[in-house]
XYZ file of C-alpha atoms in Angstrom:
693
model
C -165.400 63.015 -65.315
C -163.176 62.015 -68.609
C -160.553 59.956 -69.052
C -157.623 62.774 -68.261
C -155.478 63.429 -71.609
C -151.641 63.396 -71.563
C -150.128 67.287 -71.338
C -147.121 69.148 -70.598
C -143.502 67.211 -70.071
C -141.962 69.003 -73.288
C -138.739 68.155 -71.973
C -139.020 64.878 -71.505
C -140.997 63.900 -74.529
C -137.811 65.759 -76.403
C -135.052 64.060 -74.174
C -137.354 60.276 -75.462
C -137.303 61.775 -79.256
C -134.033 62.279 -79.553
C -132.600 59.553 -77.659
C -134.757 56.953 -80.261
C -133.567 59.365 -83.841
C -129.989 59.359 -82.440
C -130.168 55.627 -82.133
C -131.658 55.316 -85.793
C -128.887 57.566 -86.734
C -126.087 55.464 -85.327
C -127.028 52.075 -85.529
C -125.101 50.224 -82.405
C -125.099 53.304 -80.299
C -127.693 53.358 -77.140
C -128.996 55.626 -74.464
C -130.188 55.621 -71.179
C -132.652 57.684 -69.816
C -133.886 57.749 -65.656
C -136.915 59.952 -64.821
C -137.436 60.696 -60.927
C -140.362 62.570 -59.059
C -142.936 61.598 -56.643
C -145.662 59.288 -56.384
C -148.724 60.962 -58.257
C -146.080 63.089 -60.620
C -147.434 61.269 -63.959
C -144.072 59.000 -64.252
C -146.012 55.977 -65.686
C -148.511 58.232 -67.894
C -145.030 59.307 -69.477
C -143.655 55.733 -69.832
C -146.762 55.028 -71.629
C -146.782 58.812 -73.667
C -142.757 57.029 -73.769
C -144.499 53.759 -75.278
C -146.786 55.186 -78.035
C -143.831 57.194 -80.038
C -141.746 54.644 -79.374
C -144.574 52.498 -81.915
C -145.184 55.305 -83.988
C -141.895 54.844 -85.050
C -141.824 50.924 -85.373
C -139.908 50.339 -82.583
C -139.751 47.123 -80.538
C -141.075 47.841 -76.654
C -140.768 45.974 -73.811
C -142.949 47.944 -70.455
C -141.422 46.618 -67.190
C -144.029 47.071 -63.576
C -140.857 46.701 -61.320
C -143.711 46.954 -58.471
C -144.520 43.075 -59.745
C -141.079 41.730 -59.745
C -139.854 39.485 -56.944
C -135.770 40.335 -57.261
C -132.790 42.043 -59.359
C -132.748 38.986 -61.240
C -135.694 38.434 -62.240
C -135.943 41.907 -63.553
C -132.887 41.009 -65.958
C -133.766 37.874 -66.797
C -137.830 40.085 -67.843
C -135.865 42.517 -69.279
C -133.696 39.906 -71.834
C -136.799 40.462 -74.100
C -135.452 43.834 -75.080
C -131.902 41.843 -76.931
C -133.852 39.884 -78.875
C -134.788 42.524 -81.394
C -131.858 45.514 -82.201
C -133.329 48.775 -81.524
C -135.531 47.554 -79.086
C -137.323 50.409 -76.404
C -137.300 49.141 -72.983
C -139.354 50.941 -70.406
C -138.634 49.938 -66.623
C -141.666 51.718 -64.136
C -141.251 51.871 -60.086
C -137.706 50.657 -59.623
C -137.608 51.755 -55.818
C -139.155 48.872 -55.272
C -136.348 46.643 -56.057
C -134.773 47.893 -53.156
C -130.789 48.643 -53.008
C -128.525 46.608 -55.225
C -125.719 47.945 -56.771
C -125.773 45.199 -59.266
C -129.233 45.813 -61.014
C -127.404 48.885 -63.162
C -124.779 46.883 -64.478
C -126.777 43.769 -65.486
C -129.990 45.385 -66.688
C -127.807 47.105 -68.623
C -126.039 44.586 -70.231
C -128.894 42.887 -71.177
C -130.691 45.512 -73.577
C -130.677 44.969 -76.949
C -127.734 47.030 -78.827
C -129.031 50.245 -80.921
C -131.841 50.264 -78.448
C -133.577 52.617 -75.811
C -133.398 52.039 -71.939
C -135.774 54.021 -69.540
C -135.662 53.606 -65.954
C -138.836 55.130 -63.369
C -138.611 55.854 -59.864
C -138.850 58.024 -56.630
C -135.761 58.813 -56.671
C -132.520 60.117 -58.325
C -130.653 58.184 -60.305
C -127.902 56.529 -57.907
C -124.375 56.448 -58.502
C -124.015 52.785 -59.263
C -126.932 53.833 -62.118
C -124.551 57.117 -63.448
C -121.714 54.048 -63.290
C -123.574 51.500 -64.993
C -124.485 53.839 -68.217
C -120.981 55.490 -68.763
C -120.212 53.316 -70.687
C -123.508 53.147 -72.858
C -123.238 57.483 -73.511
C -123.745 58.293 -70.063
C -127.035 58.632 -68.749
C -129.700 61.352 -68.753
C -131.909 62.183 -65.883
C -135.366 63.264 -66.238
C -136.384 65.055 -63.194
C -140.882 65.734 -63.054
C -141.945 67.890 -60.700
C -145.569 70.638 -60.814
C -147.034 71.110 -64.207
C -147.044 74.825 -64.731
C -150.479 77.011 -64.357
C -151.059 76.596 -68.296
C -150.382 73.150 -68.106
C -152.267 72.377 -65.124
C -155.360 74.177 -66.776
C -155.131 72.434 -69.757
C -155.303 69.457 -67.273
C -158.502 70.437 -65.986
C -160.293 70.925 -68.964
C -159.356 68.028 -70.497
C -161.111 66.246 -67.679
C -164.216 68.462 -67.998
C -164.304 70.606 -65.470
C -166.010 73.792 -65.395
C -164.160 77.108 -65.795
C -165.043 78.417 -62.377
C -163.878 75.644 -60.657
C -160.321 75.981 -61.773
C -159.226 78.069 -59.195
C -159.838 75.973 -56.124
C -158.443 73.012 -57.962
C -155.550 74.532 -59.126
C -154.536 76.548 -55.326
C -155.421 72.825 -53.750
C -152.997 70.623 -55.884
C -150.345 72.962 -56.881
C -149.934 71.427 -60.245
C -149.468 67.467 -58.722
C -151.282 66.131 -61.481
C -152.560 63.060 -59.431
C -153.854 65.605 -56.604
C -155.019 67.857 -59.909
C -157.004 64.791 -61.350
C -158.848 64.076 -57.918
C -159.326 67.402 -56.811
C -160.901 68.003 -60.283
C -163.136 64.368 -59.648
C -164.174 65.843 -55.988
C -165.363 69.377 -57.379
C -167.206 67.479 -60.341
C -169.047 66.010 -57.127
C -169.513 69.381 -55.244
C -166.979 68.047 -52.063
C -165.145 70.881 -52.497
C -166.385 73.707 -51.290
C -164.981 77.089 -51.080
C -161.254 75.353 -52.000
C -161.365 73.646 -49.373
C -160.440 70.059 -50.009
C -162.903 67.049 -48.777
C -160.513 65.301 -45.822
C -160.454 61.664 -46.887
C -159.222 63.299 -50.206
C -156.543 64.988 -48.169
C -155.543 61.188 -46.597
C -155.743 59.705 -49.420
C -153.424 61.664 -51.071
C -151.035 62.069 -48.141
C -150.931 58.236 -47.498
C -150.289 57.828 -50.934
C -147.056 60.526 -51.429
C -145.750 59.743 -47.935
C -145.693 56.136 -47.545
C -144.453 54.770 -44.591
C -143.058 57.101 -41.902
C -140.902 55.756 -39.703
C -142.142 57.424 -36.491
C -143.678 60.942 -33.789
C -140.105 62.152 -35.006
C -140.451 61.876 -38.290
C -144.291 63.129 -38.575
C -143.406 65.947 -36.325
C -140.431 67.062 -38.522
C -142.442 66.916 -41.708
C -144.740 68.829 -39.897
C -142.653 71.380 -39.233
C -141.346 71.065 -42.680
C -144.444 72.589 -43.861
C -145.112 74.951 -41.629
C -140.882 76.370 -42.273
C -140.221 78.213 -45.704
C -137.057 76.155 -45.229
C -136.039 73.301 -42.725
C -132.513 72.678 -41.714
C -131.048 70.460 -38.975
C -130.587 73.362 -36.380
C -134.809 74.273 -36.703
C -135.043 70.357 -36.362
C -132.955 70.273 -33.071
C -135.553 72.720 -31.730
C -138.431 71.354 -32.357
C -137.846 67.671 -31.584
C -136.981 67.902 -28.055
C -139.901 66.080 -26.890
C -139.596 63.534 -29.249
C -136.342 61.256 -28.775
C -135.912 61.618 -32.453
C -131.781 62.176 -33.326
C -132.054 65.606 -34.825
C -129.744 64.455 -37.619
C -130.952 61.173 -38.577
C -134.367 62.635 -38.508
C -132.547 65.560 -41.499
C -130.810 62.572 -42.915
C -134.045 60.766 -43.822
C -136.555 63.945 -44.514
C -133.740 65.110 -46.779
C -133.469 61.749 -48.921
C -137.542 61.656 -48.918
C -138.923 62.115 -52.879
C -141.531 64.709 -51.962
C -138.554 67.060 -50.555
C -135.841 69.477 -52.510
C -132.785 70.343 -50.924
C -132.455 73.640 -52.298
C -129.944 76.828 -51.286
C -131.166 77.371 -48.115
C -131.911 73.912 -46.326
C -134.943 71.066 -47.197
C -138.514 71.869 -48.354
C -141.443 69.688 -49.144
C -143.146 70.261 -52.875
C -145.436 72.266 -52.716
C -149.165 70.180 -52.841
C -147.778 67.850 -50.074
C -146.554 71.243 -47.938
C -150.076 72.313 -48.360
C -151.416 69.084 -47.396
C -149.653 68.660 -44.637
C -150.216 71.829 -42.769
C -154.201 71.130 -43.685
C -154.236 68.317 -41.826
C -152.198 68.946 -39.051
C -154.653 72.675 -38.621
C -157.951 70.213 -39.111
C -156.453 67.226 -37.487
C -154.719 68.964 -33.805
C -155.243 73.060 -33.486
C -153.550 72.552 -30.781
C -150.469 71.173 -31.877
C -150.342 73.300 -34.997
C -150.421 76.218 -32.978
C -147.569 74.853 -31.168
C -145.436 73.755 -34.519
C -146.217 77.862 -35.502
C -144.837 79.221 -32.329
C -141.638 76.799 -31.926
C -141.033 77.525 -35.879
C -141.917 81.400 -35.216
C -139.309 81.396 -32.039
C -136.419 79.968 -34.501
C -136.695 81.937 -37.108
C -137.246 85.401 -35.198
C -133.566 84.530 -32.958
C -131.821 83.148 -36.136
C -133.224 86.398 -37.975
C -131.782 88.454 -35.135
C -128.547 87.371 -34.959
C -127.793 86.870 -39.242
C -124.996 87.764 -40.665
C -124.980 90.473 -43.834
C -125.402 87.742 -46.883
C -128.086 86.130 -43.759
C -130.359 88.512 -43.966
C -132.556 87.904 -46.683
C -133.352 84.284 -46.538
C -133.781 84.499 -43.168
C -136.543 87.542 -43.366
C -138.670 85.340 -46.563
C -138.077 82.729 -44.312
C -140.141 84.551 -41.384
C -142.234 86.292 -43.481
C -143.589 82.974 -44.629
C -145.347 82.569 -41.985
C -147.908 84.779 -43.362
C -148.337 82.338 -46.054
C -151.396 80.874 -45.351
C -153.812 83.792 -43.774
C -154.909 84.575 -46.954
C -153.666 87.905 -47.661
C -149.658 88.142 -47.882
C -149.553 85.271 -50.429
C -151.717 88.005 -52.541
C -148.382 89.749 -52.588
C -145.499 87.768 -52.242
C -144.501 84.753 -54.092
C -142.115 82.588 -51.803
C -140.703 81.673 -55.084
C -136.724 82.302 -55.316
C -135.392 81.418 -57.600
C -131.850 82.406 -58.960
C -132.455 85.012 -62.055
C -132.962 87.640 -59.988
C -129.988 88.330 -57.374
C -129.008 90.881 -55.187
C -125.851 93.040 -54.916
C -124.017 96.540 -53.922
C -123.726 99.040 -55.655
C -120.122 99.776 -56.854
C -118.923 102.928 -58.780
C -118.252 101.413 -62.041
C -122.064 100.710 -62.225
C -122.964 104.449 -62.304
C -123.378 104.511 -65.771
C -125.696 101.516 -65.939
C -127.647 102.448 -62.781
C -128.511 105.650 -64.562
C -129.241 104.178 -67.486
C -131.675 101.535 -66.069
C -133.612 104.352 -64.079
C -133.750 106.632 -66.978
C -135.370 103.664 -68.654
C -137.404 102.836 -66.158
C -138.701 106.299 -64.433
C -137.057 109.438 -66.988
C -133.961 111.591 -66.442
C -135.421 112.935 -63.488
C -135.157 110.621 -61.574
C -131.960 109.029 -63.038
C -131.024 113.176 -61.987
C -132.073 112.588 -58.407
C -130.619 109.745 -58.067
C -127.067 110.798 -59.032
C -127.268 112.976 -56.412
C -127.423 110.196 -54.003
C -125.476 107.902 -55.936
C -122.525 110.498 -54.976
C -123.697 110.961 -51.441
C -124.655 108.295 -50.208
C -123.100 105.152 -52.661
C -123.534 102.780 -49.988
C -127.035 103.331 -49.781
C -128.170 101.661 -52.724
C -128.126 97.571 -53.922
C -128.735 96.175 -57.255
C -131.014 93.730 -58.715
C -129.659 91.879 -61.743
C -131.119 89.980 -64.007
C -128.090 87.290 -64.779
C -129.744 86.414 -67.764
C -130.214 89.986 -69.450
C -127.374 91.252 -67.698
C -128.806 94.190 -66.782
C -130.115 95.465 -63.072
C -133.654 95.022 -62.929
C -134.655 97.270 -59.739
C -132.560 98.958 -57.927
C -133.423 100.255 -54.132
C -131.546 102.899 -52.008
C -131.996 103.136 -48.607
C -131.217 106.651 -47.801
C -130.351 107.955 -44.509
C -131.733 112.045 -43.815
C -130.607 113.901 -40.209
C -131.662 116.685 -38.915
C -129.761 118.562 -40.941
C -131.715 120.379 -43.523
C -129.669 120.317 -46.322
C -129.799 116.296 -46.832
C -131.682 115.019 -49.527
C -132.846 119.730 -50.559
C -132.923 117.981 -54.450
C -135.191 115.170 -54.164
C -138.870 116.259 -53.591
C -139.481 112.837 -51.780
C -136.829 113.395 -49.935
C -138.277 116.846 -48.943
C -141.830 115.211 -48.260
C -140.246 113.016 -46.075
C -138.582 115.542 -43.512
C -141.911 117.950 -44.000
C -144.422 114.746 -42.310
C -141.927 113.543 -39.782
C -142.392 117.412 -38.355
C -145.742 116.081 -36.686
C -143.391 114.211 -34.413
C -140.181 116.117 -34.818
C -136.824 114.231 -34.888
C -134.904 114.171 -31.434
C -131.031 114.535 -30.966
C -128.918 111.270 -32.532
C -132.266 110.351 -34.654
C -132.918 109.928 -38.076
C -135.385 108.732 -40.702
C -134.766 106.567 -43.279
C -136.446 106.813 -47.391
C -136.519 103.992 -49.324
C -136.445 104.393 -52.606
C -137.835 101.637 -55.118
C -136.531 102.449 -58.776
C -137.974 99.631 -61.167
C -139.923 99.464 -64.407
C -143.839 100.730 -64.073
C -144.273 96.565 -64.664
C -142.946 95.833 -61.754
C -145.407 96.839 -59.662
C -148.570 95.973 -61.240
C -148.311 92.031 -59.479
C -145.811 90.077 -57.074
C -143.060 88.206 -58.558
C -139.428 86.596 -57.006
C -137.831 90.326 -58.196
C -139.946 92.238 -55.764
C -140.140 90.013 -53.615
C -136.403 90.162 -53.034
C -136.738 94.117 -53.136
C -139.862 93.602 -50.551
C -137.777 91.551 -48.436
C -134.580 93.406 -48.505
C -136.744 96.928 -46.861
C -138.416 94.696 -44.508
C -134.790 93.248 -43.646
C -134.372 97.018 -42.683
C -137.247 97.807 -40.739
C -135.962 94.498 -38.592
C -132.165 95.840 -38.152
C -131.753 99.336 -38.466
C -134.742 100.888 -36.856
C -134.857 104.650 -37.706
C -136.981 107.449 -35.881
C -139.419 107.705 -39.223
C -138.874 104.866 -42.005
C -140.818 106.235 -45.288
C -141.353 104.339 -48.253
C -141.974 105.055 -51.702
C -143.903 103.440 -53.921
C -145.507 104.699 -57.299
C -149.495 106.244 -56.703
C -151.158 102.696 -57.108
C -148.925 100.130 -56.962
C -150.488 96.418 -55.821
C -148.348 96.818 -53.337
C -150.284 99.452 -51.232
C -152.418 96.780 -49.051
C -149.682 94.800 -47.873
C -147.482 98.368 -47.009
C -151.368 99.086 -45.018
C -151.108 95.332 -43.767
C -147.649 96.443 -42.597
C -148.176 99.073 -40.647
C -146.953 101.357 -42.844
C -149.213 104.313 -43.352
C -150.152 106.708 -46.459
C -148.830 109.645 -46.643
C -151.189 112.368 -48.673
C -151.124 114.008 -50.904
C -148.876 111.751 -53.939
C -145.578 113.485 -54.547
C -145.278 114.359 -57.638
C -141.365 113.871 -59.687
C -141.710 114.981 -63.304
C -144.923 112.935 -65.266
C -145.333 110.283 -62.539
C -147.123 110.096 -58.382
C -145.594 108.680 -55.714
C -147.126 107.292 -52.134
C -144.517 107.946 -49.263
C -145.689 104.853 -46.714
C -144.642 106.122 -43.441
C -144.152 104.780 -39.778
C -142.865 106.152 -36.324
C -141.124 103.259 -35.502
C -140.998 105.743 -31.604
C -144.678 105.722 -31.550
C -144.670 101.708 -32.692
C -141.571 99.925 -31.712
C -140.112 97.293 -33.220
C -141.277 95.416 -30.709
C -144.646 95.930 -30.684
C -145.042 95.708 -34.798
C -143.578 92.203 -34.359
C -146.169 91.348 -31.245
C -148.867 92.845 -33.398
C -147.815 91.091 -36.863
C -147.771 88.330 -35.099
C -151.692 88.106 -34.514
C -152.341 88.360 -38.186
C -149.507 85.669 -39.034
C -152.571 82.823 -38.401
C -155.293 84.394 -39.176
C -154.962 87.715 -41.239
C -155.425 91.489 -40.783
C -158.874 90.587 -39.079
C -156.656 89.340 -35.964
C -155.506 92.945 -35.023
C -158.533 94.881 -35.012
C -159.975 91.962 -33.222
C -157.744 91.105 -30.892
C -156.389 92.690 -27.607
C -153.266 92.841 -26.921
C -150.725 92.793 -23.944
C -151.019 96.538 -22.700
C -148.836 99.075 -24.278
C -149.096 96.848 -27.888
C -150.886 100.454 -29.165
C -148.852 103.176 -30.628
C -146.914 105.041 -28.087
C -146.151 108.781 -27.188
C -143.012 110.781 -28.514
C -142.313 113.698 -26.560
C -139.564 116.298 -27.014
C -137.086 116.918 -24.840
C -138.802 119.840 -23.476
C -141.943 117.833 -22.766
C -140.089 114.630 -21.417
C -138.192 117.004 -18.778
C -141.815 118.568 -18.271
C -142.838 115.103 -17.322
C -140.456 113.872 -14.981
C -140.197 116.691 -12.744
C -143.921 116.407 -12.498
C -143.811 112.325 -11.709
C -141.458 112.948 -9.220
C -143.851 115.659 -7.321
C -146.349 113.512 -7.698
C -145.228 111.011 -6.926
C -147.271 109.862 -3.929
C -150.899 109.946 -6.090
C -151.111 107.016 -8.110
C -154.221 109.631 -9.542
C -151.954 112.131 -10.738
C -149.039 109.719 -12.071
C -151.493 108.218 -14.153
C -152.650 110.798 -16.150
C -148.608 111.402 -16.699
C -147.403 111.101 -20.389
C -144.818 109.020 -19.794
C -147.022 106.170 -19.666
C -147.327 106.138 -23.294
C -143.307 106.191 -23.977
C -141.337 103.207 -24.826
C -139.533 103.626 -21.753
C -142.811 102.801 -19.348
C -144.137 100.792 -21.935
C -141.759 98.247 -22.336
C -141.007 97.414 -18.829
C -145.187 95.265 -19.179
C -146.575 94.475 -16.523
C -150.466 95.160 -15.165
C -150.104 97.985 -13.856
C -148.485 100.954 -15.879
C -148.198 103.981 -12.227
C -145.562 100.718 -10.632
C -143.716 100.225 -14.169
C -142.988 104.758 -14.446
C -141.915 104.143 -10.702
C -139.651 101.609 -11.348
C -137.906 103.254 -14.123
C -137.746 106.426 -12.173
C -136.263 104.126 -8.727
C -133.755 103.004 -11.562
C -132.529 106.171 -12.410
C -132.589 107.337 -8.431
C -130.423 104.564 -7.738
C -128.261 105.060 -10.455
C -127.684 108.388 -8.580
C -127.598 106.873 -5.440
C -124.183 104.675 -6.468
C -122.368 107.801 -7.542
C -120.545 109.068 -4.071
C -120.303 112.730 -5.943
C -123.992 112.148 -6.695
C -125.340 111.116 -3.694
C -125.941 113.863 -2.117
C -127.992 115.124 -5.519
C -129.924 112.105 -4.707
C -130.831 113.414 -1.480
C -131.907 116.700 -2.395
C -134.360 114.855 -4.996
C -135.510 112.283 -2.571
C -136.088 114.623 0.264
C -137.121 117.569 -1.928
C -139.751 115.614 -4.072
C -140.604 112.143 -2.792
C -140.507 112.406 1.036
C -143.057 115.277 0.699
C -141.835 117.979 2.382
C -144.089 120.756 2.404
C -141.973 123.613 1.467
C -138.278 123.552 -0.495
C -137.250 125.212 3.202
C -138.287 122.399 4.919
C -136.177 120.149 2.786
C -133.325 122.581 3.083
C -133.675 121.968 7.414
C -134.277 118.531 7.205
C -131.178 117.828 4.933
C -128.916 120.715 7.070
C -128.151 122.696 4.777
C -128.776 126.090 3.318
C -132.206 126.922 1.080
C -129.630 127.582 -2.093
C -127.196 125.046 -1.423
C -130.084 122.749 -1.649
C -132.220 124.580 -4.330
C -128.168 124.130 -6.326
C -128.366 120.048 -5.213
C -131.831 119.825 -6.047
C -131.378 121.171 -9.697
C -128.535 119.257 -10.758
C -129.898 115.786 -9.467
C -133.145 116.724 -11.255
C -130.853 117.370 -14.402
C -129.046 114.083 -13.658
C -132.174 112.165 -13.350
C -134.177 113.212 -16.586
C -130.849 112.669 -18.429
C -130.956 109.295 -17.175
C -134.190 108.665 -18.491
C -133.647 110.600 -21.683
C -130.917 108.054 -22.652
C -132.984 105.155 -22.570
C -136.187 106.999 -23.956
C -134.082 107.927 -26.995
C -131.088 104.774 -27.210
C -132.089 102.769 -30.272
C -134.247 100.227 -29.902
C -131.792 97.250 -30.029
C -129.369 99.182 -26.698
C -129.746 96.525 -23.897
C -127.032 98.301 -21.199
C -129.233 101.692 -19.548
C -126.720 104.671 -19.661
C -124.604 106.225 -17.258
C -126.158 109.085 -14.628
C -124.863 112.537 -17.104
C -121.079 112.859 -17.495
C -120.108 111.370 -14.600
C -119.188 107.509 -14.616
C -121.997 105.914 -12.090
C -121.732 102.514 -10.695
C -124.207 99.307 -12.333
C -127.601 100.329 -11.559
C -130.244 97.405 -11.125
C -133.689 97.950 -10.356
C -136.985 96.372 -11.069
C -139.937 98.045 -11.579
C -141.727 96.532 -8.448
C -139.313 98.402 -5.628
C -141.111 99.505 -3.528
C -138.774 103.020 -3.084
C -135.486 104.294 -4.059
C -132.994 104.205 -1.793
C -132.175 107.040 0.864
């Protein structure tokens, strides 16, 4: 391999040359710069570059490596050499090796030459003592050093002589970290970097260099959790450190102070190379612990997502989908980079003209005319994605609600197509379908971006927080998101729908057939292993598509179940077994699950004194195996006409109870009352042997 050449760092280089020129043009002034970043980020290379630039300007340069200095006073003594010549440049590397000494900044800056430039470099951001000491000298300018952008990383690899066809694996591994790029390039050139997988000795060497000393098991566990989660907070550590004996508050405080950990709006996050190294090391070293970490983080994030306040929903959803990042598939469509350039905001009427002008520019006047009708009908359905640089909309998302009324959305060909497809499993009373309409320039649908991250995750958040009977997502035909939509079980509806001169694909999901719980469970299988895990896996009973019955079909099935109560073979063919009503009960025996849920309905009937006579008629006439209606009436001592009336009303109550449970929103937990009359709290389990008489 060739000797690496210096690339990038245009910002720090401009700051340094600016300091050189300002002190030259104004003798007696001085400048203080403080470069900082994690180990291997290129601080030393940057200071060497500074030295070369200063010497080219005929400046006297004094370079000090603080790692070889015994104390703060010794460092100050060495710095006095810079005071021998006016305008000297003092470069101090590795300041973290001196340790905490609040007197060092003042003494060091006082010892240097007038009209000079001082550059200090260390792993941590400049402490307050440095900023305070630099204030009389014109202040301190911090130079944070992060990963190299992709173009500069490629330039570095090219300068090292690495073949271009080997770039992809090295870039993915190193994530712009200079030292990792150099070492991975060497390993690749030696044939030790196969299929993008770095040799374990390289992973270990980089971890040792980047992490330094880790105090104990709790801190190591915190690093592993932070590598697995998009953002780490103290409450996540409170869940993850229960068996380590570590204090979540103390460990989080330690974690946030690491030079390779960034504090962001939603928590702390390791830099990309550290995240990848920790994740790969644990997955290789201890697969069981890796799965345990995944389950711990997943459970915490799922709970957080379910309880998220409106302003927390997007970050919570982004954090949850981040669990899919290492399965080799989802990262092709999602960046998880975030950033503040694009911000989500609700639609406001005063923005109407801006929104319609944007949609006209992005999709044409036909789409704008359709959106104008929706803006009037459902203004709260719209969200804007605002470009904070251009101060203009960058995308518009409409989450439109369509009920059973045929008039709603009649002007919109996408809404009409969604309604037409939903007729394959018609809406039932109290149900609705939802249509997500993404308005964005064609370029937004060609590649992953922070903007599309926000739009996509708002759609996902709405799936999980306000599940309709049917959902439809409209995207331009040929969108890069097509494989991802299929991955999350949003099935394309054919043919594509023409809107003016463009075609759109509708992606459909019936949430009654594959409920939110089942959707999440099947998605869980793919989080670590990728899409191929789903067809090969054998999830628990009931995780496949469910049967969606009309009310008439449902009532018939309930009657058949009661009539066949003693016949397990007939119950095993009852369509209720494939409904959410029964499948949600779990267990290994679907027939017993069916009997259990029907038993709940019958017990609820028995608990109401006004309905007890109906309960006796159903149990005696159907469950107890009376050969005829006449025989059942005789057992109860009732006229046949009275028995038939009681049986009919009892069946109606049981069917209404079960239908309310089947058609209730998925988030609803309590069982509904039986019919219009109040009922006492019924509680039986699926294992109950029989309803009471």
